[in-house]
CSV table of C-alpha atoms in Angstrom, one decimal:
chain,number,residue,atom,x,y,z
A,1,MET,CA,-3.1,21.3,17.8
A,2,GLN,CA,-6.2,19.6,19.3
A,3,LYS,CA,-6.8,16.1,17.9
A,4,GLY,CA,-10.6,16.4,18.0
A,5,VAL,CA,-13.0,13.3,17.9
A,6,PHE,CA,-10.4,10.5,18.0
A,7,ASP,CA,-8.6,8.8,21.1
A,8,VAL,CA,-5.6,7.6,19.8
A,9,SER,CA,-1.8,7.2,20.7
A,10,GLY,CA,1.0,6.4,18.3
A,11,PRO,CA,4.3,8.1,16.8
A,12,LEU,CA,2.2,10.4,14.7
A,13,CYS,CA,-0.8,11.2,17.1
A,14,ASP,CA,0.1,15.0,17.2
A,15,LEU,CA,-0.5,15.3,13.4
A,16,VAL,CA,-3.5,16.2,11.3
A,17,VAL,CA,-3.9,14.8,7.7
A,18,LEU,CA,-6.0,16.3,5.2
A,19,ASP,CA,-6.9,13.7,2.7
A,20,LEU,CA,-8.2,15.0,-0.7
A,21,SER,CA,-7.4,12.0,-2.8
A,22,ARG,CA,-9.5,9.2,-3.9
A,23,ALA,CA,-9.2,5.7,-5.3
A,24,LEU,CA,-6.1,4.0,-4.0
A,25,ALA,CA,-2.6,5.4,-4.1
A,26,GLY,CA,-3.3,8.8,-1.9
A,27,PRO,CA,-5.8,6.8,0.3
A,28,HIS,CA,-3.4,4.3,1.0
A,29,ALA,CA,-0.6,6.8,2.0
A,30,ALA,CA,-3.1,8.7,4.3
A,31,MET,CA,-4.2,5.4,5.8
A,32,MET,CA,-0.6,4.4,6.5
A,33,LEU,CA,-0.4,7.8,8.3
A,34,GLY,CA,-3.5,7.0,10.3
A,35,ASP,CA,-2.2,3.6,11.1
A,36,MET,CA,0.6,5.4,13.0
A,37,GLY,CA,-1.8,7.5,14.9
A,38,ALA,CA,-2.4,10.8,12.8
A,39,ARG,CA,-5.8,12.0,12.7
A,40,VAL,CA,-6.9,11.7,9.1
A,41,ILE,CA,-9.7,13.8,7.8
A,42,LYS,CA,-11.1,12.8,4.5
A,43,VAL,CA,-12.8,15.3,2.2
A,44,GLU,CA,-15.2,13.8,-0.2
A,45,ASN,CA,-17.6,15.3,-2.9
A,46,PRO,CA,-21.1,15.3,-1.9
A,47,ASP,CA,-22.2,13.4,-5.2
A,48,GLY,CA,-21.1,9.9,-4.2
A,49,GLY,CA,-17.8,10.6,-2.4
A,50,ASP,CA,-14.7,8.7,-3.0
A,51,ASP,CA,-14.9,6.9,-6.5
A,52,THR,CA,-14.1,3.5,-4.9
A,53,ARG,CA,-17.4,3.7,-2.8
A,54,GLY,CA,-18.9,2.5,-6.1
A,55,TRP,CA,-16.2,0.1,-7.1
A,56,GLY,CA,-17.8,-3.4,-6.9
A,57,PRO,CA,-19.3,-5.9,-6.5
A,58,PRO,CA,-18.8,-7.0,-3.9
A,59,PHE,CA,-20.8,-4.7,-1.8
A,60,VAL,CA,-22.0,-5.3,1.8
A,61,GLY,CA,-24.9,-3.9,4.0
A,62,ALA,CA,-28.3,-2.9,3.6
A,63,GLU,CA,-29.3,-1.9,0.1
A,64,ASP,CA,-29.9,1.8,1.3
A,65,ALA,CA,-26.4,1.8,3.0
A,66,ARG,CA,-24.1,-0.4,0.7
A,67,GLU,CA,-20.5,-0.3,1.4
A,68,SER,CA,-18.0,-1.3,-1.2
A,69,THR,CA,-15.3,-3.7,0.0
A,70,TYR,CA,-12.8,-1.9,-2.0
A,71,PHE,CA,-13.4,1.4,0.0
A,72,LEU,CA,-13.1,-0.6,3.1
A,73,SER,CA,-9.6,-1.8,2.2
A,74,CYS,CA,-7.8,1.6,2.0
A,75,ASN,CA,-10.1,4.0,4.4
A,76,ARG,CA,-9.8,2.8,8.1
A,77,ASN,CA,-8.9,5.4,10.8
A,78,LYS,CA,-10.3,8.4,9.0
A,79,GLU,CA,-13.1,10.7,9.5
A,80,SER,CA,-15.2,11.8,6.3
A,81,ILE,CA,-16.4,15.2,5.7
A,82,VAL,CA,-18.5,16.2,2.7
A,83,LEU,CA,-17.5,19.5,0.7
A,84,ASP,CA,-18.3,20.8,-2.6
A,85,LEU,CA,-15.1,22.3,-3.7
A,86,LYS,CA,-17.0,24.1,-6.8
A,87,THR,CA,-18.7,26.5,-4.3
A,88,ASP,CA,-17.4,29.4,-2.2
A,89,GLU,CA,-18.3,27.8,0.9
A,90,GLY,CA,-16.7,24.4,0.2
A,91,ARG,CA,-13.5,26.2,-0.7
A,92,ALA,CA,-13.7,28.4,2.4
A,93,THR,CA,-13.8,25.3,4.6
A,94,LEU,CA,-11.2,23.7,2.8
A,95,ALA,CA,-8.9,26.8,3.6
A,96,ARG,CA,-9.7,26.4,7.3
A,97,LEU,CA,-8.9,22.8,6.9
A,98,ILE,CA,-5.4,23.5,5.3
A,99,ARG,CA,-4.6,26.1,8.0
A,100,HIS,CA,-5.0,23.5,10.6
A,101,SER,CA,-3.4,20.5,9.1
A,102,ASP,CA,0.1,19.5,8.9
A,103,VAL,CA,-0.2,17.2,5.9
A,104,LEU,CA,-2.2,17.5,2.6
A,105,VAL,CA,-2.7,14.3,0.5
A,106,GLU,CA,-3.7,15.0,-3.2
A,107,ASN,CA,-3.9,12.8,-6.4
A,108,PHE,CA,-5.7,15.2,-8.8
A,109,ARG,CA,-4.5,15.4,-12.4
A,110,THR,CA,-1.9,17.9,-12.6
A,111,GLY,CA,-3.5,21.4,-12.5
A,112,VAL,CA,-6.8,20.7,-10.8
A,113,LEU,CA,-5.8,21.8,-7.4
A,114,ASP,CA,-4.7,25.0,-9.1
A,115,ARG,CA,-8.0,25.5,-11.0
A,116,LEU,CA,-9.9,25.1,-7.6
A,117,GLY,CA,-8.0,27.9,-6.4
A,118,PHE,CA,-5.2,26.3,-4.2
A,119,PRO,CA,-2.0,26.5,-6.0
A,120,MET,CA,1.1,25.8,-4.1
A,121,GLU,CA,1.5,29.6,-3.4
A,122,GLU,CA,-1.9,29.7,-1.8
A,123,LEU,CA,-1.2,26.5,0.2
A,124,THR,CA,2.0,28.1,1.5
A,125,ARG,CA,0.4,31.2,2.1
A,126,LEU,CA,-2.3,29.7,4.2
A,127,ASN,CA,0.1,27.3,6.1
A,128,PRO,CA,3.8,27.7,5.7
A,129,ARG,CA,4.4,24.3,7.5
A,130,LEU,CA,2.2,22.2,5.5
A,131,VAL,CA,3.6,19.1,3.9
A,132,VAL,CA,2.1,18.5,0.6
A,133,LEU,CA,1.9,14.8,-0.9
A,134,SER,CA,1.2,15.0,-4.6
A,135,ILE,CA,0.7,11.6,-6.5
A,136,THR,CA,0.4,11.5,-10.3
A,137,GLY,CA,0.3,8.8,-12.8
A,138,PHE,CA,3.5,9.3,-14.7
A,139,GLY,CA,4.9,12.6,-12.8
A,140,HIS,CA,3.7,16.1,-12.6
A,141,ASP,CA,5.9,17.3,-15.4
A,142,GLY,CA,7.7,15.9,-18.6
A,143,PRO,CA,6.2,15.2,-21.8
A,144,GLN,CA,3.5,13.1,-20.5
A,145,GLY,CA,3.0,14.6,-16.9
A,146,GLY,CA,-0.8,15.1,-17.5
A,147,ARG,CA,-1.8,11.7,-18.3
A,148,PRO,CA,-4.2,10.2,-15.9
A,149,GLY,CA,-2.9,7.2,-13.7
A,150,TYR,CA,-4.7,4.0,-13.9
A,151,ASP,CA,-2.7,1.1,-12.0
A,152,GLN,CA,-2.9,-1.5,-14.8
A,153,ILE,CA,-1.8,1.0,-17.6
A,154,ALA,CA,1.1,2.0,-15.4
A,155,GLN,CA,2.2,-1.7,-14.8
A,156,GLY,CA,2.4,-2.1,-18.3
A,157,GLU,CA,3.9,1.4,-19.1
A,158,ALA,CA,6.5,0.9,-16.5
A,159,GLY,CA,7.5,-2.5,-17.5
A,160,LEU,CA,6.2,-4.6,-14.6
A,161,MET,CA,3.9,-6.6,-16.5
A,162,SER,CA,6.7,-7.6,-19.2
A,163,LEU,CA,8.4,-9.3,-16.3
A,164,THR,CA,5.3,-11.3,-14.9
A,165,GLY,CA,3.5,-14.1,-16.5
A,166,PRO,CA,3.9,-17.5,-17.6
A,167,GLY,CA,6.3,-16.4,-20.5
A,168,PRO,CA,7.5,-13.4,-22.6
A,169,ASP,CA,4.5,-13.6,-24.8
A,170,ASP,CA,1.9,-13.3,-22.1
A,171,PRO,CA,2.5,-10.3,-20.2
A,172,THR,CA,0.4,-10.2,-16.8
A,173,ARG,CA,-0.7,-7.8,-14.4
A,174,ILE,CA,0.0,-8.3,-10.6
A,175,GLY,CA,-3.2,-9.6,-8.8
A,176,VAL,CA,-3.3,-6.3,-6.6
A,177,PRO,CA,-3.0,-2.6,-7.8
A,178,ILE,CA,0.5,-2.7,-7.0
A,179,GLY,CA,1.5,0.6,-8.5
A,180,ASP,CA,-1.1,2.3,-6.5
A,181,LEU,CA,0.1,0.6,-3.2
A,182,LEU,CA,3.6,1.4,-4.1
A,183,ALA,CA,3.1,5.1,-4.7
A,184,GLY,CA,1.1,5.4,-1.5
A,185,MET,CA,4.1,3.6,0.6
A,186,TYR,CA,6.7,5.8,-0.9
A,187,GLY,CA,4.3,9.0,-0.7
A,188,ALA,CA,4.1,8.0,3.1
A,189,TYR,CA,7.7,7.4,3.5
A,190,GLY,CA,8.4,10.9,1.8
A,191,VAL,CA,5.9,12.6,4.1
A,192,VAL,CA,7.5,11.4,7.2
A,193,ALA,CA,10.9,12.6,5.9
A,194,ALA,CA,9.5,16.1,5.1
A,195,LEU,CA,8.0,16.1,8.6
A,196,HIS,CA,11.4,15.3,10.3
A,197,GLU,CA,13.0,18.1,8.2
A,198,ARG,CA,10.0,20.4,9.0
A,199,GLU,CA,11.6,20.2,12.8
A,200,ARG,CA,14.6,21.8,11.7
A,201,THR,CA,13.4,24.4,9.0
A,202,GLY,CA,10.1,25.2,10.3
A,203,LEU,CA,8.7,25.0,6.8
A,204,GLY,CA,6.9,22.2,4.8
A,205,ARG,CA,7.5,21.2,1.2
A,206,VAL,CA,5.9,19.3,-1.6
A,207,VAL,CA,6.7,15.5,-1.7
A,208,ARG,CA,5.9,14.1,-5.2
A,209,THR,CA,5.8,10.6,-6.4
A,210,SER,CA,4.0,8.8,-9.3
A,211,LEU,CA,2.7,5.3,-10.1
A,212,LEU,CA,5.6,5.3,-12.7
A,213,SER,CA,8.0,6.2,-10.3
A,214,ALA,CA,6.9,3.6,-7.8
A,215,ILE,CA,7.1,0.9,-10.1
A,216,VAL,CA,10.4,1.7,-11.6
A,217,GLY,CA,11.7,2.0,-8.1
A,218,VAL,CA,10.9,-1.6,-7.4
A,219,HIS,CA,12.6,-2.8,-10.6
A,220,ALA,CA,15.4,-4.0,-8.4
A,221,PHE,CA,17.8,-6.6,-10.2
A,222,GLN,CA,15.8,-6.3,-13.4
A,223,GLY,CA,16.7,-2.8,-13.6
A,224,THR,CA,20.4,-3.1,-13.3
A,225,ASN,CA,20.5,-6.1,-15.6
A,226,TYR,CA,19.5,-3.5,-18.2
A,227,THR,CA,21.0,-0.4,-17.2
A,228,VAL,CA,24.5,-2.0,-16.2
A,229,ALA,CA,24.6,-5.2,-18.4
A,230,GLY,CA,22.2,-4.3,-21.2
A,231,GLN,CA,20.1,-7.5,-20.7
A,232,VAL,CA,16.3,-7.0,-21.2
A,233,GLY,CA,14.3,-9.0,-18.7
A,234,ARG,CA,11.3,-11.0,-19.8
A,235,ALA,CA,8.5,-12.9,-18.1
A,236,GLN,CA,9.8,-16.5,-17.1
A,237,GLY,CA,6.8,-17.7,-15.2
A,238,ASN,CA,7.4,-19.1,-11.6
A,239,LEU,CA,11.3,-20.1,-12.1
A,240,HIS,CA,13.6,-17.6,-11.0
A,241,PRO,CA,15.9,-16.0,-13.9
A,242,SER,CA,19.2,-16.2,-11.7
A,243,LEU,CA,18.8,-18.7,-8.9
A,244,GLN,CA,17.8,-22.4,-9.3
A,245,PRO,CA,16.0,-24.5,-8.1
A,246,TYR,CA,13.8,-21.4,-6.9
A,247,GLY,CA,10.2,-21.6,-8.0
A,248,SER,CA,6.7,-23.3,-8.0
A,249,TYR,CA,6.2,-27.0,-8.5
A,250,ARG,CA,3.3,-29.2,-8.2
A,251,CYS,CA,2.9,-31.8,-5.5
A,252,LYS,CA,-0.3,-34.1,-5.2
A,253,ASP,CA,-2.6,-31.7,-3.6
A,254,ALA,CA,-1.2,-28.2,-3.8
A,255,ILE,CA,1.5,-25.9,-5.5
A,256,ILE,CA,4.6,-25.7,-3.4
A,257,GLN,CA,7.5,-23.4,-3.8
A,258,VAL,CA,11.1,-24.3,-3.0
A,259,ALA,CA,14.0,-21.8,-2.6
A,260,VAL,CA,17.5,-23.4,-3.0
A,261,GLY,CA,19.8,-20.3,-2.2
A,262,SER,CA,23.1,-22.0,-2.0
A,263,GLU,CA,25.4,-24.9,-3.2
A,264,LYS,CA,25.0,-26.2,0.5
A,265,LEU,CA,21.2,-26.6,0.3
A,266,TRP,CA,21.8,-28.2,-3.2
A,267,ALA,CA,23.6,-30.8,-1.7
A,268,LYS,CA,20.8,-31.6,0.6
A,269,PHE,CA,17.9,-30.9,-1.9
A,270,ALA,CA,19.1,-32.9,-4.9
A,271,PRO,CA,19.0,-36.3,-3.0
A,272,MET,CA,15.5,-35.5,-1.9
A,273,VAL,CA,14.3,-35.4,-5.6
A,274,GLY,CA,16.3,-38.3,-7.0
A,275,LEU,CA,19.2,-36.3,-8.4
A,276,ALA,CA,22.9,-36.5,-7.9
A,277,VAL,CA,24.6,-33.6,-6.2
A,278,ASP,CA,27.3,-33.7,-9.1
A,279,ASP,CA,25.0,-34.2,-12.1
A,280,PRO,CA,26.8,-32.4,-14.8
A,281,ARG,CA,23.5,-30.6,-15.9
A,282,PHE,CA,22.9,-29.4,-12.3
A,283,ALA,CA,26.3,-29.1,-10.6
A,284,VAL,CA,26.4,-25.5,-9.8
A,285,ASN,CA,23.8,-22.7,-9.9
A,286,ALA,CA,24.6,-21.3,-13.4
A,287,ASP,CA,24.1,-25.0,-14.9
A,288,ARG,CA,20.9,-25.0,-13.0
A,289,VAL,CA,19.9,-21.9,-14.4
A,290,VAL,CA,20.5,-22.9,-18.1
A,291,ASN,CA,18.8,-26.2,-17.7
A,292,ARG,CA,16.0,-24.7,-15.2
A,293,ALA,CA,13.4,-26.5,-17.5
A,294,GLU,CA,14.6,-30.0,-17.1
A,295,LEU,CA,15.5,-29.5,-13.6
A,296,ALA,CA,11.6,-28.3,-12.9
A,297,LYS,CA,10.7,-31.5,-14.6
A,298,ALA,CA,12.6,-33.7,-12.4
A,299,ILE,CA,11.4,-31.9,-9.3
A,300,ASN,CA,7.7,-32.0,-10.4
A,301,ALA,CA,8.0,-35.7,-11.0
A,302,ALA,CA,9.6,-36.3,-7.6
A,303,PHE,CA,6.7,-34.3,-6.0
A,304,ALA,CA,3.9,-35.6,-7.9
A,305,ALA,CA,2.8,-38.0,-5.5
A,306,ARG,CA,3.7,-36.2,-2.2
A,307,GLU,CA,1.1,-34.3,-0.2
A,308,VAL,CA,2.0,-30.8,0.8
A,309,ASP,CA,1.4,-31.4,4.6
A,310,ASP,CA,3.9,-34.5,4.5
A,311,LEU,CA,6.4,-32.7,2.1
A,312,LEU,CA,6.9,-29.4,3.9
A,313,PRO,CA,8.0,-30.8,7.2
A,314,GLU,CA,10.7,-33.0,5.5
A,315,LEU,CA,12.0,-29.9,3.5
A,316,ALA,CA,11.9,-27.7,6.9
A,317,ALA,CA,14.1,-30.7,8.7
A,318,ALA,CA,16.6,-30.3,5.9
A,319,GLY,CA,16.8,-26.6,6.1
A,320,ILE,CA,15.2,-26.2,2.8
A,321,PRO,CA,13.3,-22.9,2.7
A,322,ALA,CA,9.6,-23.8,1.3
A,323,GLY,CA,6.1,-22.9,1.4
A,324,GLU,CA,2.7,-23.7,0.1
A,325,VAL,CA,0.9,-21.3,-2.5
A,326,ARG,CA,-2.2,-20.3,-0.3
A,327,THR,CA,-5.3,-19.0,-1.5
A,328,ILE,CA,-6.6,-15.8,0.3
A,329,ASP,CA,-9.0,-17.7,2.7
A,330,ARG,CA,-6.3,-19.9,3.6
A,331,VAL,CA,-3.9,-16.8,4.4
A,332,TYR,CA,-6.5,-15.1,6.7
A,333,ASP,CA,-7.5,-18.5,8.5
A,334,TRP,CA,-3.7,-19.3,9.1
A,335,ASP,CA,-2.7,-19.0,12.8
A,336,GLN,CA,0.5,-17.3,11.7
A,337,THR,CA,-1.4,-14.4,10.0
A,338,LYS,CA,-3.5,-13.9,13.3
A,339,SER,CA,-0.6,-14.1,15.4
A,340,GLN,CA,1.1,-11.1,13.5
A,341,GLY,CA,-1.9,-8.9,14.3
A,342,LEU,CA,-2.8,-8.8,10.5
A,343,LEU,CA,-6.6,-8.8,11.3
A,344,LEU,CA,-8.5,-6.0,13.0
A,345,ASP,CA,-12.0,-6.3,14.5
A,346,VAL,CA,-13.8,-2.9,14.3
A,347,MET,CA,-17.3,-1.6,14.7
A,348,HIS,CA,-18.6,0.0,11.5
A,349,SER,CA,-21.4,2.7,12.0
A,350,THR,CA,-23.7,0.7,9.6
A,351,LEU,CA,-22.2,-2.6,9.1
A,352,GLY,CA,-21.7,-3.4,12.7
A,353,PRO,CA,-18.7,-5.7,13.7
A,354,ILE,CA,-16.5,-6.2,10.9
A,355,THR,CA,-12.9,-7.9,10.3
A,356,LEU,CA,-10.3,-5.7,8.3
A,357,PRO,CA,-6.9,-6.6,7.1
A,358,GLY,CA,-4.5,-4.9,9.6
A,359,PRO,CA,-1.5,-2.7,9.3
A,360,PRO,CA,1.7,-4.5,8.6
A,361,ILE,CA,3.9,-2.7,11.2
A,362,ARG,CA,4.6,-3.6,14.9
A,363,LEU,CA,6.4,-1.3,17.2
A,364,ASP,CA,8.2,-2.8,20.2
A,365,GLY,CA,9.2,-0.7,23.2
A,366,VAL,CA,12.1,-1.3,25.4
A,367,ASP,CA,9.9,-1.7,28.3
A,368,GLY,CA,8.5,-4.9,26.5
A,369,THR,CA,5.2,-3.4,25.2
A,370,SER,CA,4.1,-4.1,21.8
A,371,ASP,CA,1.5,-2.4,19.5
A,372,ASP,CA,0.9,-1.7,15.8
A,373,GLY,CA,0.8,2.2,16.1
A,374,ARG,CA,-2.3,3.3,17.9
A,375,ARG,CA,-4.3,2.3,20.9
A,376,ARG,CA,-7.4,1.4,18.9
A,377,HIS,CA,-8.6,1.4,15.4
A,378,ASP,CA,-11.7,2.8,13.6
A,379,ALA,CA,-13.7,1.5,11.0
A,380,PRO,CA,-13.8,3.2,7.3
A,381,PRO,CA,-16.3,6.2,7.8
A,382,THR,CA,-19.5,6.3,5.9
A,383,LEU,CA,-19.8,9.4,3.4
A,384,GLY,CA,-20.0,12.6,5.4
A,385,GLN,CA,-20.0,10.8,8.7
A,386,HIS,CA,-17.9,13.1,10.7
A,387,THR,CA,-18.9,16.4,8.8
A,388,ASP,CA,-20.5,18.1,11.8
A,389,SER,CA,-17.9,17.1,14.1
A,390,VAL,CA,-15.2,18.1,12.0
A,391,GLN,CA,-16.8,21.5,11.5
A,392,ALA,CA,-17.2,22.0,15.2
A,393,TRP,CA,-13.6,21.0,15.3
A,394,LEU,CA,-12.7,24.0,13.1
A,395,ASP,CA,-14.6,26.3,15.0
A,396,ALA,CA,-13.0,25.7,18.1
A,397,GLU,CA,-9.5,25.8,16.4
A,398,ASP,CA,-10.3,29.2,14.9
A,399,ALA,CA,-11.4,30.6,18.2
A,400,ARG,CA,-8.2,29.2,19.7
A,401,ALA,CA,-5.7,30.6,17.1
A,402,LEU,CA,-7.9,34.1,17.2
A,403,HIS,CA,-7.4,34.2,21.1
A,404,ALA,CA,-3.7,33.4,20.7
A,405,ALA,CA,-3.3,36.1,18.2
A,406,ARG,CA,-5.1,38.8,20.5
A,407,ARG,CA,-2.8,37.7,23.4
A,408,ALA,CA,0.2,38.2,21.3
């Protein structure tokens, strides 16, 4: 299969991903595959394209070529083709794309793809090797399988908000669309597993996940607290419910976080905040958990006059895990963030040079080389930017397939 316009490398560089999704969960999954070298062709409707192109402010660029920073966050390393799937011509082009793709990503509401004329039976007929990733809000079946999926609603329905916030009476959403992001991550993980299986069977399959499934999948100890011990977790702010001291505390100029994960560390930490190691209120972790509010008061009092840049080195020297609560600007200006390749400088077709958050995976080779999945990264596309080049690629692929069939 010919890659077409992209000059890339990476573990997935021989794959073509057809991205029919919009908003965040599906686009994030497709972007993850693109980060690892796959060619990702994003199909957008001609009336404004992906919904997130209009999600703002902030918008950037000239008034006649505005780009949403939301769209830029989840569509790097993709090509954009405009298709009206309500027309015969649009559906015919989509069928051609399906024939020449390895993966199809969609997050339509249940039944929409069927009504467009592409039920699973038709997808299989067009391309038996196709791996389909289908992401829904609450699952494709079940009594509420048809519900639309919006992240904050899913965070609430899946219990995450009840575990987050300053207290049990103030459920709070996570500050990013974590349900969408997790569904995208689980979806990409499922796709790679299905592609590996295809090497043995020669056949694709459908990978399904949802915002509900993804959030329940990360309940971790809060899940087993209920399923095994019958205890219902509730929001407790920034103090860990099972380990203390572990949480956020205020020093003179910032908020600092400390994690004392063992009795050995407690023996080092207690004198630093003016407490006796064997204080009966805090002698062992179980006591500290019960009396965590009192313990936090003592720590805050000890840190109140200290500046973060003085306090963190002292904690580090004692072996106490600690860190500042950084604002977003301080994260991206941090040398450690830059050292991990988490910033990408790319050239956008209308915005010019821009910097994007980069992929969070690095691949090291046995020869000492290191990269993040592909030779170079491309800026998110403008609407329909690659329509002509993708159509030309399809013509070439069709001609190549016809020639191969005649020779056979």
